Structure formats: structure tokens, C-alpha cells
Amino acid sequence: MDVMLTDKVAIVTGASKGIGLAIVKALAREGARVVAGARGIDSLAGIEGVTAVAVDLVAPEGPARLVSRALDAHGRVDVLVNNVGAVRMRLQGFLGTSDDEFAWAMQTNFFAALRATRAVLPAMLSRGSGSIVNIASVNAFFEPDAGVLDYGAAKAALLNLTKSLAQEFGPRGITVNAISPGPVSTDLWLGKDGVAHTVARATGVDPETARKNVLASIGGLATGRLTTPEEVATLAVLLASPLTANVTGSNYVVDGGLIKTT
């Protein structure tokens, strides 16, 4: 199926690994011209149709710099995927999580997306079209424990922003949607500072056992496996496509059946 992204200009933040890298590759395969931003860009080298930009997207000026590079290179932006984000496990709970730690979570998972959106909207509005896809998380509304309370709060803010922007800019041709992945096979879950390793160190078990224990404690996955980055990327591409131009203000859960409620 042709998703009508050939020669569209797309910006992807947090593009060097995991979900972001998968989205970059998926958009490029569909013929989009992708401007990919991340602090480290070695993994983006040699991908046809991709311009890699080394940038700190958590810095206040970082998102605007990335958008400027895209506009300078291509003269327009059709798609923005706000993917940049990170989580640190908070094993000491709410009382052990400082203001600075909450501020870090908000800057990384909310303000980076807010600033990129603010920077890109004037160019989209001038053309009367555009698609913004925010990568949120099931933790925006699913919090089985305090381990990611600051991350969840930041992602909840991103979901709220998604709804608000969809209402404000829908009449002017801009769609804004969110994707909320559950556990995904990325560094967030499997890396040395990810969920599995952090819990393993705290509980004295190996990371694989810790991963299984954590998943069991939050209700388990109906599919029995983590979501792949490519599965999230497929949905991002569809939401970026003109084929879904009347889909806006929506949040799509990709969680292997983690959330049991309707």
C-alpha cells in the first residue's frame, strides 16, 4: 500500500536508537526525506534519504535548531515525530524522588516535544497541512507502582497537550496524535540502565528474571513478548500519512495486551 509519503519532509527526534531509529528507517523506506535529530548520530550514517543532525534536544534551543535545519534544507516540514524521551527507575518511591528528578523527566519527555512542536507549527500552518505524532507511553495512564512516577506524569502531560493541539489546529489542516507503547525491546527495558537491569541490581536476580518478574507484577502481556520498535514505527508511519488525515486527537496503545480494561 502506498502511504503517500514520497518526498514528504519529516523530522524525527530521539532518532539514533530504539523506536526513533525504527521510525526513521520506516519513513525513509516510504520515500520521505527525513531529518533525524539526536545527540549521537553514528547509527544514522548511510541511511538513504536521511539527514542526521547532532543536537541536544533537551536543551531549550535544541528543538528549534533541528527544525531550522530541516527548513533550510527542504523549505518545509510535513511531519514531526516527537520521540525523544527517557526514563529512570525510581525505586525509592514518591518521597524519594526529588523536584530535580521530576524536572529532568518533564524536560526530557514533555518540554522537548513542546518546543519542537512550537518551532514547527508556523511552517505547517503556512502550508495548511501537517502531521504531528507524539510518542507517549502507557505509563501516562497506567501506573502499577511508583517506579516511573515522574516519567508517567510527563507522558500524561504530553497526552494532554496532544488533545489540546488537535482541537486548536485541526481546523487549519494539522493533525496531532499520540502512540502509547507498553514494554518495548529497547534500552529503556533491556539496556544496562533500563528497567530489567535496574530491578535486577535492586533485587539480587539476573536481568532476565527481573524482566519476567516486573512484567508478571503489572499483569503480564497477552502476546507473551515485548513489542518491537518496528511495530511502533509502522503505526507512526500510518499516522504521518495523508491517508489518515481525518484522524486527530487520538492515542493508540501498542502494548501486547498489557492494558486489560476497555
Short mmCIF file of C-alpha atoms in Angstrom, two decimals:
data_model
loop_
_atom_site.label_atom_id
_atom_site.label_comp_id
_atom_site.label_asym_id
_atom_site.label_seq_id
_atom_site.Cartn_x
_atom_site.Cartn_y
_atom_site.Cartn_z
CA MET A 1 0.00 0.00 0.00
CA ASP A 2 1.29 3.43 -0.94
CA VAL A 3 1.03 5.63 2.16
CA MET A 4 1.71 8.80 0.11
CA LEU A 5 4.85 9.88 1.92
CA THR A 6 7.17 10.08 -1.09
CA ASP A 7 9.17 13.33 -0.91
CA LYS A 8 7.39 14.45 2.26
CA VAL A 9 9.74 16.11 4.75
CA ALA A 10 9.72 14.50 8.18
CA ILE A 11 11.55 15.41 11.38
CA VAL A 12 12.17 12.68 13.95
CA THR A 13 13.55 13.47 17.40
CA GLY A 14 15.46 10.99 19.53
CA ALA A 15 16.30 9.30 16.25
CA SER A 16 19.50 7.37 16.90
CA LYS A 17 18.20 4.18 18.50
CA GLY A 18 15.17 2.17 19.54
CA ILE A 19 11.76 3.42 18.46
CA GLY A 20 13.19 6.61 16.95
CA LEU A 21 15.65 4.79 14.70
CA ALA A 22 12.92 2.37 13.60
CA ILE A 23 10.66 5.30 12.69
CA VAL A 24 13.45 6.99 10.72
CA LYS A 25 14.05 3.82 8.70
CA ALA A 26 10.33 3.22 8.13
CA LEU A 27 9.74 6.76 6.89
CA ALA A 28 12.79 6.59 4.63
CA ARG A 29 11.57 3.31 3.12
CA GLU A 30 8.33 5.08 2.22
CA GLY A 31 10.27 7.73 0.31
CA ALA A 32 10.17 10.53 2.88
CA ARG A 33 13.08 12.91 3.29
CA VAL A 34 13.91 12.52 6.97
CA VAL A 35 15.75 15.00 9.18
CA ALA A 36 16.80 12.94 12.18
CA GLY A 37 17.93 14.59 15.42
CA ALA A 38 19.85 13.05 18.31
CA ARG A 39 22.91 13.71 20.43
CA GLY A 40 24.82 10.86 18.79
CA ILE A 41 24.22 10.18 15.11
CA ASP A 42 26.65 7.39 14.16
CA SER A 43 23.80 4.89 13.82
CA LEU A 44 22.12 7.11 11.22
CA ALA A 45 25.06 7.18 8.82
CA GLY A 46 24.42 5.82 5.35
CA ILE A 47 20.62 5.59 5.53
CA GLU A 48 19.35 6.82 2.17
CA GLY A 49 17.12 9.86 2.35
CA VAL A 50 18.15 10.73 5.92
CA THR A 51 19.91 13.89 7.10
CA ALA A 52 21.34 13.32 10.56
CA VAL A 53 21.68 16.32 12.89
CA ALA A 54 23.68 16.15 16.11
CA VAL A 55 21.69 18.16 18.64
CA ASP A 56 20.79 18.15 22.32
CA LEU A 57 17.00 18.17 22.15
CA VAL A 58 16.58 18.67 25.90
CA ALA A 59 18.42 22.00 25.71
CA PRO A 60 15.89 24.84 25.35
CA GLU A 61 17.26 25.88 21.95
CA GLY A 62 17.79 22.34 20.62
CA PRO A 63 14.38 21.59 19.02
CA ALA A 64 14.27 24.92 17.20
CA ARG A 65 17.77 24.27 15.83
CA LEU A 66 16.62 20.93 14.42
CA VAL A 67 13.53 22.45 12.82
CA SER A 68 15.65 25.25 11.31
CA ARG A 69 17.98 22.69 9.74
CA ALA A 70 15.02 20.94 8.13
CA LEU A 71 13.58 24.20 6.80
CA ASP A 72 16.95 25.35 5.50
CA ALA A 73 17.46 22.04 3.68
CA HIS A 74 13.95 21.45 2.33
CA GLY A 75 11.90 24.62 2.72
CA ARG A 76 9.05 22.91 4.53
CA VAL A 77 8.14 20.28 7.14
CA ASP A 78 5.22 17.91 6.59
CA VAL A 79 5.67 15.55 9.53
CA LEU A 80 7.04 15.87 13.06
CA VAL A 81 7.54 12.78 15.20
CA ASN A 82 8.26 13.73 18.81
CA ASN A 83 10.03 10.62 20.02
CA VAL A 84 12.81 11.85 22.27
CA GLY A 85 12.39 10.62 25.84
CA ALA A 86 13.95 8.65 28.66
CA VAL A 87 13.09 7.07 31.99
CA ARG A 88 14.98 6.48 35.21
CA MET A 89 13.59 3.94 37.63
CA ARG A 90 12.51 5.49 40.95
CA LEU A 91 12.83 2.57 43.36
CA GLN A 92 12.55 4.86 46.40
CA GLY A 93 9.00 5.92 45.51
CA PHE A 94 7.44 9.36 45.64
CA LEU A 95 9.13 10.54 48.83
CA GLY A 96 12.49 9.50 47.41
CA THR A 97 12.01 11.38 44.13
CA SER A 98 13.22 14.97 44.23
CA ASP A 99 11.99 18.09 42.45
CA ASP A 100 15.10 17.96 40.29
CA GLU A 101 14.28 14.41 39.20
CA PHE A 102 10.72 15.42 38.30
CA ALA A 103 12.12 18.41 36.43
CA TRP A 104 14.51 16.13 34.48
CA ALA A 105 11.60 13.90 33.47
CA MET A 106 9.50 16.86 32.34
CA GLN A 107 12.30 18.48 30.36
CA THR A 108 13.17 15.23 28.60
CA ASN A 109 9.72 13.78 27.98
CA PHE A 110 7.48 16.84 27.70
CA PHE A 111 9.29 20.11 27.07
CA ALA A 112 11.44 18.74 24.25
CA ALA A 113 8.25 17.79 22.39
CA LEU A 114 6.51 21.03 23.28
CA ARG A 115 9.42 23.10 21.96
CA ALA A 116 9.75 21.09 18.74
CA THR A 117 6.02 21.48 18.13
CA ARG A 118 6.12 25.21 18.76
CA ALA A 119 9.04 25.54 16.35
CA VAL A 120 7.46 23.53 13.53
CA LEU A 121 3.87 24.78 13.62
CA PRO A 122 4.41 28.12 11.81
CA ALA A 123 5.80 26.32 8.76
CA MET A 124 2.96 23.77 8.77
CA LEU A 125 0.33 26.47 9.22
CA SER A 126 1.69 28.45 6.30
CA ARG A 127 1.05 25.41 4.06
CA GLY A 128 -2.24 24.48 5.68
CA SER A 129 -1.23 20.90 6.36
CA GLY A 130 0.96 18.77 8.60
CA SER A 131 1.05 15.76 10.86
CA ILE A 132 2.47 15.61 14.38
CA VAL A 133 2.93 12.25 16.10
CA ASN A 134 3.86 12.18 19.78
CA ILE A 135 5.38 9.04 21.27
CA ALA A 136 3.84 8.86 24.73
CA SER A 137 3.60 5.75 26.94
CA VAL A 138 1.05 3.53 28.67
CA ASN A 139 2.56 4.97 31.85
CA ALA A 140 0.67 8.16 31.09
CA PHE A 141 -2.42 6.39 32.44
CA PHE A 142 -1.16 3.06 33.80
CA GLU A 143 0.92 3.28 36.98
CA PRO A 144 1.09 -0.07 38.82
CA ASP A 145 3.80 1.25 41.16
CA ALA A 146 5.98 4.28 41.80
CA GLY A 147 8.90 3.10 39.67
CA VAL A 148 8.22 5.53 36.81
CA LEU A 149 6.02 8.12 38.51
CA ASP A 150 7.86 11.16 37.13
CA TYR A 151 8.08 9.65 33.64
CA GLY A 152 4.36 8.83 33.74
CA ALA A 153 3.47 12.35 34.82
CA ALA A 154 5.48 13.81 31.95
CA LYS A 155 3.91 11.48 29.40
CA ALA A 156 0.46 12.30 30.78
CA ALA A 157 1.23 15.96 30.11
CA LEU A 158 2.24 15.04 26.55
CA LEU A 159 -1.06 13.22 26.01
CA ASN A 160 -2.99 16.21 27.32
CA LEU A 161 -1.05 18.51 25.00
CA THR A 162 -1.82 16.20 22.08
CA LYS A 163 -5.56 16.56 22.69
CA SER A 164 -5.35 20.34 23.07
CA LEU A 165 -3.27 20.88 19.93
CA ALA A 166 -5.55 18.62 17.88
CA GLN A 167 -8.51 20.81 18.79
CA GLU A 168 -6.77 24.12 18.20
CA PHE A 169 -5.06 23.31 14.91
CA GLY A 170 -7.41 20.76 13.35
CA PRO A 171 -9.40 23.48 11.57
CA ARG A 172 -6.14 24.64 9.96
CA GLY A 173 -5.13 21.29 8.49
CA ILE A 174 -2.83 19.96 11.21
CA THR A 175 -3.37 16.53 12.75
CA VAL A 176 -1.90 15.68 16.15
CA ASN A 177 -1.95 12.13 17.50
CA ALA A 178 -0.14 10.05 20.09
CA ILE A 179 1.14 6.50 20.35
CA SER A 180 1.43 4.91 23.78
CA PRO A 181 3.72 1.89 23.70
CA GLY A 182 3.85 -0.61 26.53
CA PRO A 183 7.09 -2.52 27.17
CA VAL A 184 9.27 -2.36 24.04
CA SER A 185 12.50 -4.22 23.31
CA THR A 186 14.71 -1.13 23.58
CA ASP A 187 17.34 0.15 26.01
CA LEU A 188 14.55 1.55 28.18
CA TRP A 189 13.71 -2.03 29.12
CA LEU A 190 16.81 -4.00 28.20
CA GLY A 191 19.76 -1.58 28.43
CA LYS A 192 22.27 -1.54 31.31
CA ASP A 193 20.36 1.30 32.98
CA GLY A 194 16.94 0.09 31.87
CA VAL A 195 14.10 -1.46 33.81
CA ALA A 196 15.36 -5.05 33.83
CA HIS A 197 18.93 -4.29 34.92
CA THR A 198 17.90 -1.68 37.49
CA VAL A 199 15.42 -4.03 39.15
CA ALA A 200 17.90 -6.90 38.92
CA ARG A 201 20.53 -4.94 40.84
CA ALA A 202 17.99 -3.93 43.48
CA THR A 203 16.54 -7.41 43.99
CA GLY A 204 19.61 -9.61 43.54
CA VAL A 205 18.43 -11.56 40.49
CA ASP A 206 19.61 -11.71 36.88
CA PRO A 207 18.13 -9.21 34.38
CA GLU A 208 16.04 -11.81 32.53
CA THR A 209 14.42 -12.95 35.76
CA ALA A 210 13.88 -9.33 36.76
CA ARG A 211 12.21 -8.59 33.43
CA LYS A 212 9.85 -11.53 33.82
CA ASN A 213 9.09 -10.59 37.42
CA VAL A 214 8.29 -6.99 36.53
CA LEU A 215 6.02 -7.96 33.66
CA ALA A 216 4.22 -10.51 35.83
CA SER A 217 3.76 -7.95 38.60
CA ILE A 218 1.99 -5.50 36.28
CA GLY A 219 -0.37 -8.06 34.80
CA GLY A 220 1.65 -9.70 32.04
CA LEU A 221 1.45 -9.43 28.26
CA ALA A 222 -1.22 -11.33 26.34
CA THR A 223 1.21 -11.93 23.49
CA GLY A 224 3.93 -13.14 25.84
CA ARG A 225 6.58 -10.86 24.34
CA LEU A 226 7.76 -7.27 24.22
CA THR A 227 6.67 -5.03 21.38
CA THR A 228 9.34 -4.39 18.76
CA PRO A 229 10.38 -0.85 17.77
CA GLU A 230 9.36 -1.66 14.21
CA GLU A 231 5.78 -2.35 15.30
CA VAL A 232 5.55 1.10 16.85
CA ALA A 233 7.16 2.60 13.75
CA THR A 234 4.52 1.06 11.48
CA LEU A 235 1.78 2.90 13.36
CA ALA A 236 3.77 6.15 13.35
CA VAL A 237 4.09 5.97 9.57
CA LEU A 238 0.34 5.48 9.16
CA LEU A 239 -0.43 8.45 11.41
CA ALA A 240 2.04 10.56 9.43
CA SER A 241 0.34 9.63 6.17
CA PRO A 242 -2.27 11.71 4.33
CA LEU A 243 -4.33 8.52 4.28
CA THR A 244 -5.21 9.17 7.94
CA ALA A 245 -5.78 12.91 7.54
CA ASN A 246 -9.06 12.87 9.47
CA VAL A 247 -7.56 11.03 12.45
CA THR A 248 -6.59 13.53 15.11
CA GLY A 249 -6.58 13.88 18.88
CA SER A 250 -6.28 10.10 19.21
CA ASN A 251 -4.00 7.92 21.32
CA TYR A 252 -3.08 4.46 20.08
CA VAL A 253 -1.92 1.82 22.55
CA VAL A 254 0.67 -0.73 21.37
CA ASP A 255 1.25 -2.90 24.43
CA GLY A 256 0.91 -6.61 23.64
CA GLY A 257 -2.29 -6.75 25.66
CA LEU A 258 -0.89 -5.24 28.87
CA ILE A 259 -3.89 -2.96 29.46
CA LYS A 260 -6.85 -5.19 30.29
CA THR A 261 -9.60 -2.56 30.60
CA THR A 262 -11.69 -1.19 27.74
#
